[in-house]
mmCIF file of C-alpha atoms and ligand atoms in Angstrom:
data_model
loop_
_atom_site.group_PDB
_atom_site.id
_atom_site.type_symbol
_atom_site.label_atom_id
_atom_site.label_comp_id
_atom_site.label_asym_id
_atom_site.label_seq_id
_atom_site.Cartn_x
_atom_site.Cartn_y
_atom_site.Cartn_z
ATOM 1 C CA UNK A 210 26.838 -14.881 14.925
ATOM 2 C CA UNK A 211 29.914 -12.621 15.424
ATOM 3 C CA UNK A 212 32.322 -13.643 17.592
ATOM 4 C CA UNK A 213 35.336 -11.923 18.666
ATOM 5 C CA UNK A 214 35.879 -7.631 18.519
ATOM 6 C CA UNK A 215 34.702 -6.202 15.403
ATOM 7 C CA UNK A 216 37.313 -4.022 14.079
ATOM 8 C CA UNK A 217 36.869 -0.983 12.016
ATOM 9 C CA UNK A 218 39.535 0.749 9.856
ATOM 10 C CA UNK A 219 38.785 4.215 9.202
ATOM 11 C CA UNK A 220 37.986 4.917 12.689
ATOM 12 C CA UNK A 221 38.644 8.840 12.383
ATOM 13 C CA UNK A 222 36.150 8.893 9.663
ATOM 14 C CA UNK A 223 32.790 9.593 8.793
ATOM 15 C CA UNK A 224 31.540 5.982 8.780
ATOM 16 C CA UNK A 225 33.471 4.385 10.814
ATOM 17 C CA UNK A 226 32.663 6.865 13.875
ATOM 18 C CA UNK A 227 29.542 6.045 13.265
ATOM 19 C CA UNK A 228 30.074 2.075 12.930
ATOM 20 C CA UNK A 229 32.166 1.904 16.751
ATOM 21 C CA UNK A 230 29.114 3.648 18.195
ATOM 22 C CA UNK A 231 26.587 1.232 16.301
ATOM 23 C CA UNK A 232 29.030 -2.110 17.617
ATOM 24 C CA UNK A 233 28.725 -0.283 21.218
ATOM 25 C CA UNK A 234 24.843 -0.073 21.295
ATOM 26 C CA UNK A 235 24.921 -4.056 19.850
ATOM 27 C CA UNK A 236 27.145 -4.676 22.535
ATOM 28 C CA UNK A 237 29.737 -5.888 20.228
ATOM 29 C CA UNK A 238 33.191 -4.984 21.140
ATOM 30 C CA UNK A 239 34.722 -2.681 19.023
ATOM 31 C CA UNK A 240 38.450 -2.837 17.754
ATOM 32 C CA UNK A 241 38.590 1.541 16.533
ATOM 33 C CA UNK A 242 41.571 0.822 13.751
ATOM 34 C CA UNK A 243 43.374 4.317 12.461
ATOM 35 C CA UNK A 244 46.093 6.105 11.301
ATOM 36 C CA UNK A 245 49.162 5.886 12.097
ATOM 37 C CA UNK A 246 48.304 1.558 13.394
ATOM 38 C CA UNK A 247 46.256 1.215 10.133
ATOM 39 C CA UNK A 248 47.618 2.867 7.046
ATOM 40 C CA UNK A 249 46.486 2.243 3.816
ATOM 41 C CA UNK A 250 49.774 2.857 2.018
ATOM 42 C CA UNK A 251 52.012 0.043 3.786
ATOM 43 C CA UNK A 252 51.705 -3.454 2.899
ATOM 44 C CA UNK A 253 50.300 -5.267 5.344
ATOM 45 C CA UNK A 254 49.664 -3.076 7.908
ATOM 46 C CA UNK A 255 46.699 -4.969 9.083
ATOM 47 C CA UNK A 256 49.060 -8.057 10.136
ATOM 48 C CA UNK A 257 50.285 -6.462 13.362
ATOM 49 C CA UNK A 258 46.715 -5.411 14.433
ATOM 50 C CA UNK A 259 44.520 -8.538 13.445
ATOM 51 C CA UNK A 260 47.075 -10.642 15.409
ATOM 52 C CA UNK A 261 46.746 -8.409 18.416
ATOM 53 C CA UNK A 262 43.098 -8.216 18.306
ATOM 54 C CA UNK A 263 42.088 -11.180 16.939
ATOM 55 C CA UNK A 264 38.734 -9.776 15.540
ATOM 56 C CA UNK A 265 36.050 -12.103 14.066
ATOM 57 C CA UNK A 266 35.143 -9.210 11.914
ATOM 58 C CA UNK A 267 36.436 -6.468 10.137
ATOM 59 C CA UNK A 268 34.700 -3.661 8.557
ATOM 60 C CA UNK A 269 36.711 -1.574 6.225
ATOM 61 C CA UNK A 270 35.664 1.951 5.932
ATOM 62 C CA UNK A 271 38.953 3.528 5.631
ATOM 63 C CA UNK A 272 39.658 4.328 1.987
ATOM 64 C CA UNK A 273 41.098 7.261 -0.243
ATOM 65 C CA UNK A 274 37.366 9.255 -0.539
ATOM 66 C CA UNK A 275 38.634 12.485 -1.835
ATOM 67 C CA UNK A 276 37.269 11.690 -5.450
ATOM 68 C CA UNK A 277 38.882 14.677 -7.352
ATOM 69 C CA UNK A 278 42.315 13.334 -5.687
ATOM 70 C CA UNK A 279 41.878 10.014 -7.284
ATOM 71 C CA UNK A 280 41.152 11.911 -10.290
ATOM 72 C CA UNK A 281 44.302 13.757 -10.296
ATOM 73 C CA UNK A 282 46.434 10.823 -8.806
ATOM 74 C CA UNK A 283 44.758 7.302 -10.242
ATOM 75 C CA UNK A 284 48.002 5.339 -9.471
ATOM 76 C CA UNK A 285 47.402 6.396 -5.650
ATOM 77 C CA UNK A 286 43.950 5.779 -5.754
ATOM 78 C CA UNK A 287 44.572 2.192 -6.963
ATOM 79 C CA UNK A 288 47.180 1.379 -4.318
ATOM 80 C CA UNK A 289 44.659 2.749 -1.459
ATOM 81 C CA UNK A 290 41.220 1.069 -2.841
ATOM 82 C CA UNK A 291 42.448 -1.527 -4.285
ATOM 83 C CA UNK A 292 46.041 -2.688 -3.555
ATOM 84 C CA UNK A 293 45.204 -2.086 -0.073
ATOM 85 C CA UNK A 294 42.017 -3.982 0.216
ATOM 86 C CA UNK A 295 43.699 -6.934 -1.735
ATOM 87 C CA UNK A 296 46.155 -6.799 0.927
ATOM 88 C CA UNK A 297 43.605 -6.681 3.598
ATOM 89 C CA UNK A 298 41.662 -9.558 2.307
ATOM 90 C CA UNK A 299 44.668 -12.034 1.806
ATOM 91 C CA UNK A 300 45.413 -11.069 6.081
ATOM 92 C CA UNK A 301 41.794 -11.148 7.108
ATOM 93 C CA UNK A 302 40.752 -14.777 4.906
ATOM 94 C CA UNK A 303 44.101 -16.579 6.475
ATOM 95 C CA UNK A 304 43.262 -15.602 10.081
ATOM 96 C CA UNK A 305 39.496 -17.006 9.292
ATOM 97 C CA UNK A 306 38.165 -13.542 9.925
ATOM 98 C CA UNK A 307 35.387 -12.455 7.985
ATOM 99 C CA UNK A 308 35.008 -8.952 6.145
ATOM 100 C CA UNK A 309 32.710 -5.904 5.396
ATOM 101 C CA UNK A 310 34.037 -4.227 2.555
ATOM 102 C CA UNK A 311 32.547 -0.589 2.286
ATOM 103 C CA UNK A 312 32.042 0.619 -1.535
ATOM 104 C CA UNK A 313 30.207 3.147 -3.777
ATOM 105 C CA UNK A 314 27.583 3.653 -5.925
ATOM 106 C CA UNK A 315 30.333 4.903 -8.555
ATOM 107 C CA UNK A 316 31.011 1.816 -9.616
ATOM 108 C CA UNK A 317 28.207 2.480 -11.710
ATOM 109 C CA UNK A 318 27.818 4.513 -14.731
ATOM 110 C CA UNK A 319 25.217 6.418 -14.382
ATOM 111 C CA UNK A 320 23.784 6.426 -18.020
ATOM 112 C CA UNK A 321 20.556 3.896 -16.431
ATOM 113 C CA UNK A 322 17.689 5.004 -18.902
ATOM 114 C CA UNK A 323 14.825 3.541 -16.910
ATOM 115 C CA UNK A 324 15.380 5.679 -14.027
ATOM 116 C CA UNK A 325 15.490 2.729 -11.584
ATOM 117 C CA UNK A 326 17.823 2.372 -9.061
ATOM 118 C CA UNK A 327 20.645 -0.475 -9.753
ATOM 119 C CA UNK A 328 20.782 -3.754 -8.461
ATOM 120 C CA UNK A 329 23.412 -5.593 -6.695
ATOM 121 C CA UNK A 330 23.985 -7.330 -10.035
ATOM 122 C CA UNK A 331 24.011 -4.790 -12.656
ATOM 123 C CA UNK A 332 26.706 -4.581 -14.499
ATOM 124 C CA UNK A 333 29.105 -2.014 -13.286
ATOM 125 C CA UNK A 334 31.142 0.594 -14.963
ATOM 126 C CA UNK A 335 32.597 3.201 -13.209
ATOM 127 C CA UNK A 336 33.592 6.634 -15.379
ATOM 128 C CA UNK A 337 35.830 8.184 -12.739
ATOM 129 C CA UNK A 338 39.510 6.652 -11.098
ATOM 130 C CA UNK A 339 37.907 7.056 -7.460
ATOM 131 C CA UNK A 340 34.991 4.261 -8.762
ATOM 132 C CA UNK A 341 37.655 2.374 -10.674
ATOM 133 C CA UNK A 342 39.397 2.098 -8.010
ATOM 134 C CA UNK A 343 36.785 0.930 -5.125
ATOM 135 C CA UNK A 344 35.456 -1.323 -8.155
ATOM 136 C CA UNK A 345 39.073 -3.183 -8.144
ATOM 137 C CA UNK A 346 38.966 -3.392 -4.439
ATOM 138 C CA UNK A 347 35.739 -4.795 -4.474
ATOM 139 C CA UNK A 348 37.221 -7.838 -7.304
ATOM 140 C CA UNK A 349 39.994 -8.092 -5.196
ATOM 141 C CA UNK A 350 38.035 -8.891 -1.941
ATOM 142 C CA UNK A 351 35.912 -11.303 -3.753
ATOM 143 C CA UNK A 352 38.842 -13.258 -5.192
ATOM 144 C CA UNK A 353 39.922 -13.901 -2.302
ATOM 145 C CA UNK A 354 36.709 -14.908 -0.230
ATOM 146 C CA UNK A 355 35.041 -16.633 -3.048
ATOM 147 C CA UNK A 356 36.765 -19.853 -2.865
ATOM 148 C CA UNK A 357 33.186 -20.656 -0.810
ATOM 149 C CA UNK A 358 34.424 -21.689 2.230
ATOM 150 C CA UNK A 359 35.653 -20.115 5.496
ATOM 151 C CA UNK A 360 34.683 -16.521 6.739
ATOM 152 C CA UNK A 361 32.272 -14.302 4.749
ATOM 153 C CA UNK A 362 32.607 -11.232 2.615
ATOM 154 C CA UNK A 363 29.670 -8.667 2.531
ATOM 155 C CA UNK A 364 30.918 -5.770 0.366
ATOM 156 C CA UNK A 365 28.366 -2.489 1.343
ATOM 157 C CA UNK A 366 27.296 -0.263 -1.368
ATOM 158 C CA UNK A 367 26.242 2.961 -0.200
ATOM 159 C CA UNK A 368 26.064 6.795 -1.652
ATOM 160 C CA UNK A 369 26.311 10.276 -0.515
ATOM 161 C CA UNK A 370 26.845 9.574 2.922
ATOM 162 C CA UNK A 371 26.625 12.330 5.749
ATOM 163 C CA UNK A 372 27.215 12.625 9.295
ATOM 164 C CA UNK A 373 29.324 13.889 12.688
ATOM 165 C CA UNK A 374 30.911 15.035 12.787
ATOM 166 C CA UNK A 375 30.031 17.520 9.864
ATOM 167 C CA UNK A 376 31.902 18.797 6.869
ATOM 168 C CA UNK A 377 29.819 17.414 4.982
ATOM 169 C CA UNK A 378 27.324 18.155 2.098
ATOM 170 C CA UNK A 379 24.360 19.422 4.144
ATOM 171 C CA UNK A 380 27.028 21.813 6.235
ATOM 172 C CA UNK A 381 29.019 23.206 2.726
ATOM 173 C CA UNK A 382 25.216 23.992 1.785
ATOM 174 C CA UNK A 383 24.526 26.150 5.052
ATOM 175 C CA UNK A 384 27.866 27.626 4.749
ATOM 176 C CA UNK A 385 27.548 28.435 1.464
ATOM 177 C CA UNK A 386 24.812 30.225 1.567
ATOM 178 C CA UNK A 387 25.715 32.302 4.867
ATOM 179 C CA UNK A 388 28.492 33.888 2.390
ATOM 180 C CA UNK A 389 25.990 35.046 -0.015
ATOM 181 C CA UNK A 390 24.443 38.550 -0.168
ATOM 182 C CA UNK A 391 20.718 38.260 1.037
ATOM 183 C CA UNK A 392 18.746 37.110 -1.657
ATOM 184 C CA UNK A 393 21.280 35.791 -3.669
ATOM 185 C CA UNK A 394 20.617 32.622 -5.133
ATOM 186 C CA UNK A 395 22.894 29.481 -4.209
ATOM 187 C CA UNK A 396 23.810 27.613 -7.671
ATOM 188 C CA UNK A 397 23.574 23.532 -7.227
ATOM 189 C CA UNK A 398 23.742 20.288 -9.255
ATOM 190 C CA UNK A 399 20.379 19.555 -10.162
ATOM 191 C CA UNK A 400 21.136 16.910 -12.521
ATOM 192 C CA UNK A 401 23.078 14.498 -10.340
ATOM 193 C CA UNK A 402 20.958 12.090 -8.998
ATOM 194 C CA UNK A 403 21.736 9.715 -5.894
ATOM 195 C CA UNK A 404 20.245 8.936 -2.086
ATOM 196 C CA UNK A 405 21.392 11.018 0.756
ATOM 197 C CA UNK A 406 22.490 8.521 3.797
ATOM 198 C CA UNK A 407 23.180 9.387 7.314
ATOM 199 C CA UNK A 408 26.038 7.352 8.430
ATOM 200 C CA UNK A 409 24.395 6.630 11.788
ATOM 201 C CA UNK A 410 21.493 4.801 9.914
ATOM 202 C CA UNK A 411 23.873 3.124 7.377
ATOM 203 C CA UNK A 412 26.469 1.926 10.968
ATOM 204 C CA UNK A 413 23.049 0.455 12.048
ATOM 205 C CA UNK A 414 22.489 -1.187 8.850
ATOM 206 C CA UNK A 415 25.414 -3.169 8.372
ATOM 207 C CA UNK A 416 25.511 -4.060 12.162
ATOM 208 C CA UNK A 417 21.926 -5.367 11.178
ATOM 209 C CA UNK A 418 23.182 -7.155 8.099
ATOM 210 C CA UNK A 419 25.955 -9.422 9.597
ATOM 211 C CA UNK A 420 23.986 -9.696 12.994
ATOM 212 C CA UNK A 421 20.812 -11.066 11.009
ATOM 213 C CA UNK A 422 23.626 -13.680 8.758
ATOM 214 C CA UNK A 423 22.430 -12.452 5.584
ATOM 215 C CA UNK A 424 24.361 -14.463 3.285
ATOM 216 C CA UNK A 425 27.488 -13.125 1.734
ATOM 217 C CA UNK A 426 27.455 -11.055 -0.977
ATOM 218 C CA UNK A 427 26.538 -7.606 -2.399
ATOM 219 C CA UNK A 428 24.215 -5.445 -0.560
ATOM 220 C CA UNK A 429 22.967 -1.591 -1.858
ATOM 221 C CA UNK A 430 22.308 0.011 1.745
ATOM 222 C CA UNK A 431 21.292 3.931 1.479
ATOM 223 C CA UNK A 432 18.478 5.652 3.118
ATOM 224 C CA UNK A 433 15.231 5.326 1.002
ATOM 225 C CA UNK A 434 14.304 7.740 -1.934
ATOM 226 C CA UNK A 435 16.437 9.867 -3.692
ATOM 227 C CA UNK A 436 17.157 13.529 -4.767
ATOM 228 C CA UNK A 437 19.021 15.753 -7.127
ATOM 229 C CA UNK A 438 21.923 17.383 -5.771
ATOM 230 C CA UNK A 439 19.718 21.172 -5.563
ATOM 231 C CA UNK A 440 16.451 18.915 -4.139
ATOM 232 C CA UNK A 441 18.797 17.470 -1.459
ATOM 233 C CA UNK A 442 20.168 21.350 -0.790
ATOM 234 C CA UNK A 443 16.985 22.795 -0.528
ATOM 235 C CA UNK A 444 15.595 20.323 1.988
ATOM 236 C CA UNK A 445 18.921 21.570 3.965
ATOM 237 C CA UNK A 446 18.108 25.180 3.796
ATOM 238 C CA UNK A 447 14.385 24.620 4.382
ATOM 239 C CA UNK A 448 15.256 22.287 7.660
ATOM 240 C CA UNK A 449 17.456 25.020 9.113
ATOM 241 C CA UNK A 450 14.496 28.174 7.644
ATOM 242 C CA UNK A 451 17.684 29.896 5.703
ATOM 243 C CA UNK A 452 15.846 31.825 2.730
ATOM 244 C CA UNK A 453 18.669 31.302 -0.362
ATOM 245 C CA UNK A 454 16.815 30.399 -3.062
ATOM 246 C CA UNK A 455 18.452 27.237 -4.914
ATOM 247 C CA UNK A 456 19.325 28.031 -8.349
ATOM 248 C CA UNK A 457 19.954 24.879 -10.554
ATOM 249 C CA UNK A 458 22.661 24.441 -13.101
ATOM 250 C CA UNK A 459 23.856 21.507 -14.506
ATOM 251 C CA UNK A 460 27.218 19.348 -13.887
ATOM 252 C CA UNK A 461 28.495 20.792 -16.861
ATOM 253 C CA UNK A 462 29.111 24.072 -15.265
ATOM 254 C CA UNK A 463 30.302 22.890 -11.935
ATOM 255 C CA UNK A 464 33.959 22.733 -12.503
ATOM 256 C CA UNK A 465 35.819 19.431 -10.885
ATOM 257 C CA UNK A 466 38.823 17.397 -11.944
ATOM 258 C CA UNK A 467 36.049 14.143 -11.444
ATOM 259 C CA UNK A 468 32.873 13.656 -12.828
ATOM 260 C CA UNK A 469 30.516 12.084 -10.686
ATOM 261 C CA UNK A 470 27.845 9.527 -12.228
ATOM 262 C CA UNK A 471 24.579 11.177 -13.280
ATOM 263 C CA UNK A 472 22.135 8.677 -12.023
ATOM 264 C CA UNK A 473 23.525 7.397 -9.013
ATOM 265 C CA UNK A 474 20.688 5.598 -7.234
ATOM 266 C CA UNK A 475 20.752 2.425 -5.390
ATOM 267 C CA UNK A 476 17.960 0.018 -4.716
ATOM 268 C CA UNK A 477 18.282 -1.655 -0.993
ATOM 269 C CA UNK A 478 15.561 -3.912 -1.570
ATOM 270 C CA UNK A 479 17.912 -6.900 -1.202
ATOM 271 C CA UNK A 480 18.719 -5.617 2.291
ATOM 272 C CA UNK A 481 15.405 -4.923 2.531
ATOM 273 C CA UNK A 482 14.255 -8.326 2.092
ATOM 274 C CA UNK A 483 16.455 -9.361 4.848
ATOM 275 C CA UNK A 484 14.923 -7.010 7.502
ATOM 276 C CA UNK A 485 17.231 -4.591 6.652
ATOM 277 C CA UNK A 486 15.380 -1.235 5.902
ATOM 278 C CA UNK A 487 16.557 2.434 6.028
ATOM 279 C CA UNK A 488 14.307 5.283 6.853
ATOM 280 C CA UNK A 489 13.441 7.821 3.968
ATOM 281 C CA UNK A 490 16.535 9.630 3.667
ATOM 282 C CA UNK A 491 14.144 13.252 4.450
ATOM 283 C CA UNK A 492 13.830 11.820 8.083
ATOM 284 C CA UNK A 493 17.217 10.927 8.634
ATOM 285 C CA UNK A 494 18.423 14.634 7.364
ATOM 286 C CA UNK A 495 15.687 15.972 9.552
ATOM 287 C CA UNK A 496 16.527 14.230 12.242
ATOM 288 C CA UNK A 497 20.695 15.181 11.638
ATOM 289 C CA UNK A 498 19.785 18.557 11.280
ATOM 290 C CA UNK A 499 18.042 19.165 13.762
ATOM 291 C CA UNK A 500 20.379 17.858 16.554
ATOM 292 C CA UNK A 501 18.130 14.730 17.907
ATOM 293 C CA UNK A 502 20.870 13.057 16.525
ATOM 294 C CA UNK A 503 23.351 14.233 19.022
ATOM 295 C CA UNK A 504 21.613 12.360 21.750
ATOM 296 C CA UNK A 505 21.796 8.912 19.927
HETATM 297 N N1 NAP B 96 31.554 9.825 1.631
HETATM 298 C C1 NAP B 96 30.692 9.336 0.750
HETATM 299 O O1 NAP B 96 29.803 10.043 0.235
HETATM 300 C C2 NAP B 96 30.759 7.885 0.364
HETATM 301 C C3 NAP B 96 29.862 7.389 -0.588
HETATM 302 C C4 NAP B 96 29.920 6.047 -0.930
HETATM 303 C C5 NAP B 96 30.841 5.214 -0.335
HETATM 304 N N2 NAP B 96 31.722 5.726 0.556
HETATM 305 C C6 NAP B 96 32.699 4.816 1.168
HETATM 306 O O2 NAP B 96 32.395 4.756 2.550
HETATM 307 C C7 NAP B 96 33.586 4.539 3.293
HETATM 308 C C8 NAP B 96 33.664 5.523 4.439
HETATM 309 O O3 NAP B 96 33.618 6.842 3.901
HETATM 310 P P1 NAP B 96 33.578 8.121 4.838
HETATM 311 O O4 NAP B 96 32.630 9.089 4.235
HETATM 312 O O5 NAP B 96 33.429 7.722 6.273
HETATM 313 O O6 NAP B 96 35.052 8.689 4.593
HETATM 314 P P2 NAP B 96 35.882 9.746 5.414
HETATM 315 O O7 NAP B 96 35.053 10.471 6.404
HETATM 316 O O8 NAP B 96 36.652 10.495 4.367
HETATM 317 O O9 NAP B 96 36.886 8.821 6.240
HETATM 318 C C9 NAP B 96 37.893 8.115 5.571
HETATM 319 C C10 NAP B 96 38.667 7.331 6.595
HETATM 320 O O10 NAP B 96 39.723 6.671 5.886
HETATM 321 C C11 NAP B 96 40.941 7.002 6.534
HETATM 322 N N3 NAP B 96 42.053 7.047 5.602
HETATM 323 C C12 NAP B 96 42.199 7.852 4.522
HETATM 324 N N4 NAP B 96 43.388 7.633 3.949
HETATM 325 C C13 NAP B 96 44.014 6.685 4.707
HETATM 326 C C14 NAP B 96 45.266 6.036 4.642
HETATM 327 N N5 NAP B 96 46.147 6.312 3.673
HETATM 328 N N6 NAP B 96 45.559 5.116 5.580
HETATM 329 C C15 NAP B 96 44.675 4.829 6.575
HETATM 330 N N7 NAP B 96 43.486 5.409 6.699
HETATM 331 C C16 NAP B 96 43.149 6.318 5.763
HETATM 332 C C17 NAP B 96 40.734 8.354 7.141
HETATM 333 O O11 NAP B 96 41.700 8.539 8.154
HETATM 334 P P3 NAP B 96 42.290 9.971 8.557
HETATM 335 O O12 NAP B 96 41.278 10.542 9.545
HETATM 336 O O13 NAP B 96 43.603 9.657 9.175
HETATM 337 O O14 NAP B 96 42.392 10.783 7.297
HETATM 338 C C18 NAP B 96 39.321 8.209 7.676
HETATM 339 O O15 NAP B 96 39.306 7.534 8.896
HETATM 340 C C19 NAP B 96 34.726 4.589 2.278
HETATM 341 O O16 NAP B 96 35.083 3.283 1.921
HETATM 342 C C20 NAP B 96 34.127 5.289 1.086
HETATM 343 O O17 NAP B 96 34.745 4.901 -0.114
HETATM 344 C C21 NAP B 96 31.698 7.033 0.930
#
């Protein structure tokens, strides 16, 4: 049971548009935490706001996300994954408010040889400062909560994620290719592996989570399946019937100050076990792309 607002950092973003909708249709009252209120870079900037709103939850989706920028800056990156949530944690635990901690599949390293997705308790080992850096705030949070008693910590592992209100992968895809010269062929990452996920499906998902009391704890949410970066493209182009042919190339040749993991695939079957399920992620793009989604 949640009692008290639900507040959400990151409100401006992806995610955490998403997550005050998905509090709104649960009829859970939404605290929207952002910028300039909430900032990541000063200390205890949450104080202020949890004792004004008093939520019984927090979920934390704001976060430093441009991963070449915590490649160039790691000392940044720290203080806004990590530093930050560490901060966050210590506020939220006193007040006996309990926490959703929003991380990333690169905490892994992506060298899996069996081709299965990882498990909440494979052993992690992020390769890039952006994954370092959510991986600290995710051993921060839990040092804090861990003690076993009081409010609960879920931290939310989730990949690729899309959404309103755009900029995203599926819309640098379509506007990619309405640069090209007709015929031309549009040159994508085809082996980067990882699962597509619509942010409104993940919001619903970790409303789902803490509404059903799953136990506290480490949970892979993304929509089902998975795709190479190019596979994931071409479903894009095919939704919105835009001829560019996909031509694969590798990560090698894609130029970027961070190097994503290779095999970045979650299993949700922990979630899933709890009631927790998320469409494949082809329906969810589908349904994105072509505008249902708008009405939701
Ligand atoms: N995007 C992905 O593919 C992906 C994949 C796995 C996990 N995640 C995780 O999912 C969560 C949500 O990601 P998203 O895609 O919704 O990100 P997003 O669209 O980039 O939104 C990030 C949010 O964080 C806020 N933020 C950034 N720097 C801040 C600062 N210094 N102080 C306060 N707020 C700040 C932004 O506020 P402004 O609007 O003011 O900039 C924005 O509201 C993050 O924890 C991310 O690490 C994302």
């Amino acid at each position: 049971m949640i009692s008290g607002p639900v507040a959400v950092t990151g409100s401006t973003g992806r995610l955490g548009r998403a997550l005050v909708r998905a509090l709104a249709a649960a009829e859970l009252e939404a605290r929207p935490w952002s910028r300039p209120e909430y900032d990541l870079d000063v200390p205890s900037a949450a104080d202020a706001l949890l004792d004004r709103d008093r939520p019984g939850l927090l979920i934390h989706c704001a976060a430093w996300t441009d991963v070449d920028g915590c490649a160039r800056d790691p000392a940044l990156a720290f203080r806004r994954n990590a530093t930050a949530v560490s901060e966050l944690a210590i506020s939220c635990h006193s007040r006996g408010t309990s926490l959703v901690l929003v991380s990333t599949n690169e905490v892994f390293d992506g060298r899996r040889a069996d081709r299965m997705g990882y498990v909440e308790g494979d052993a992690t080992g992020p390769i890039n400062p952006y994954g370092e850096s959510k991986l600290a705030g995710e051993q921060a949070a839990r040092a804090v909560y861990d003690d076993g008693s009081g409010p609960t910590l879920w931290i939310a592992r989730t990949s690729w994620l899309y959404g309103p209100p755009g900029a995203d992968f599926p819309h640098k895809i379509l506007a990619a290719a309405a640069r090209l010269p007709a015929g031309a062929p549009l040159r994508v990452v085809a082996d980067e592996f990882g699962s597509p996920t619509y942010t409104e499906d993940l919001a619903d998902a970790i409303v789902a989570l803490v509404r059903g009391r799953a136990p506290g704890g480490t949970y892979h949410l993304v929509n089902a399946g998975y795709a190479s970066r190019a596979e994931w493209a071409e479903r894009v182009l095919a939704i919105r019937h835009v001829a560019a042919p996909v031509e694969p190339i590798s990560q090698r040749e894609f130029q970027r100050a961070s190097s994503p993991p290779l095999w970045g695939v979650l299993d949700s079957s922990a979630a899933a076990a709890r009631g927790v399920v998320l469409r494949p992620w082809q329906d969810a793009l589908d349904d994105y792309l072509a505008g249902t989604a708008a009405s939701r």
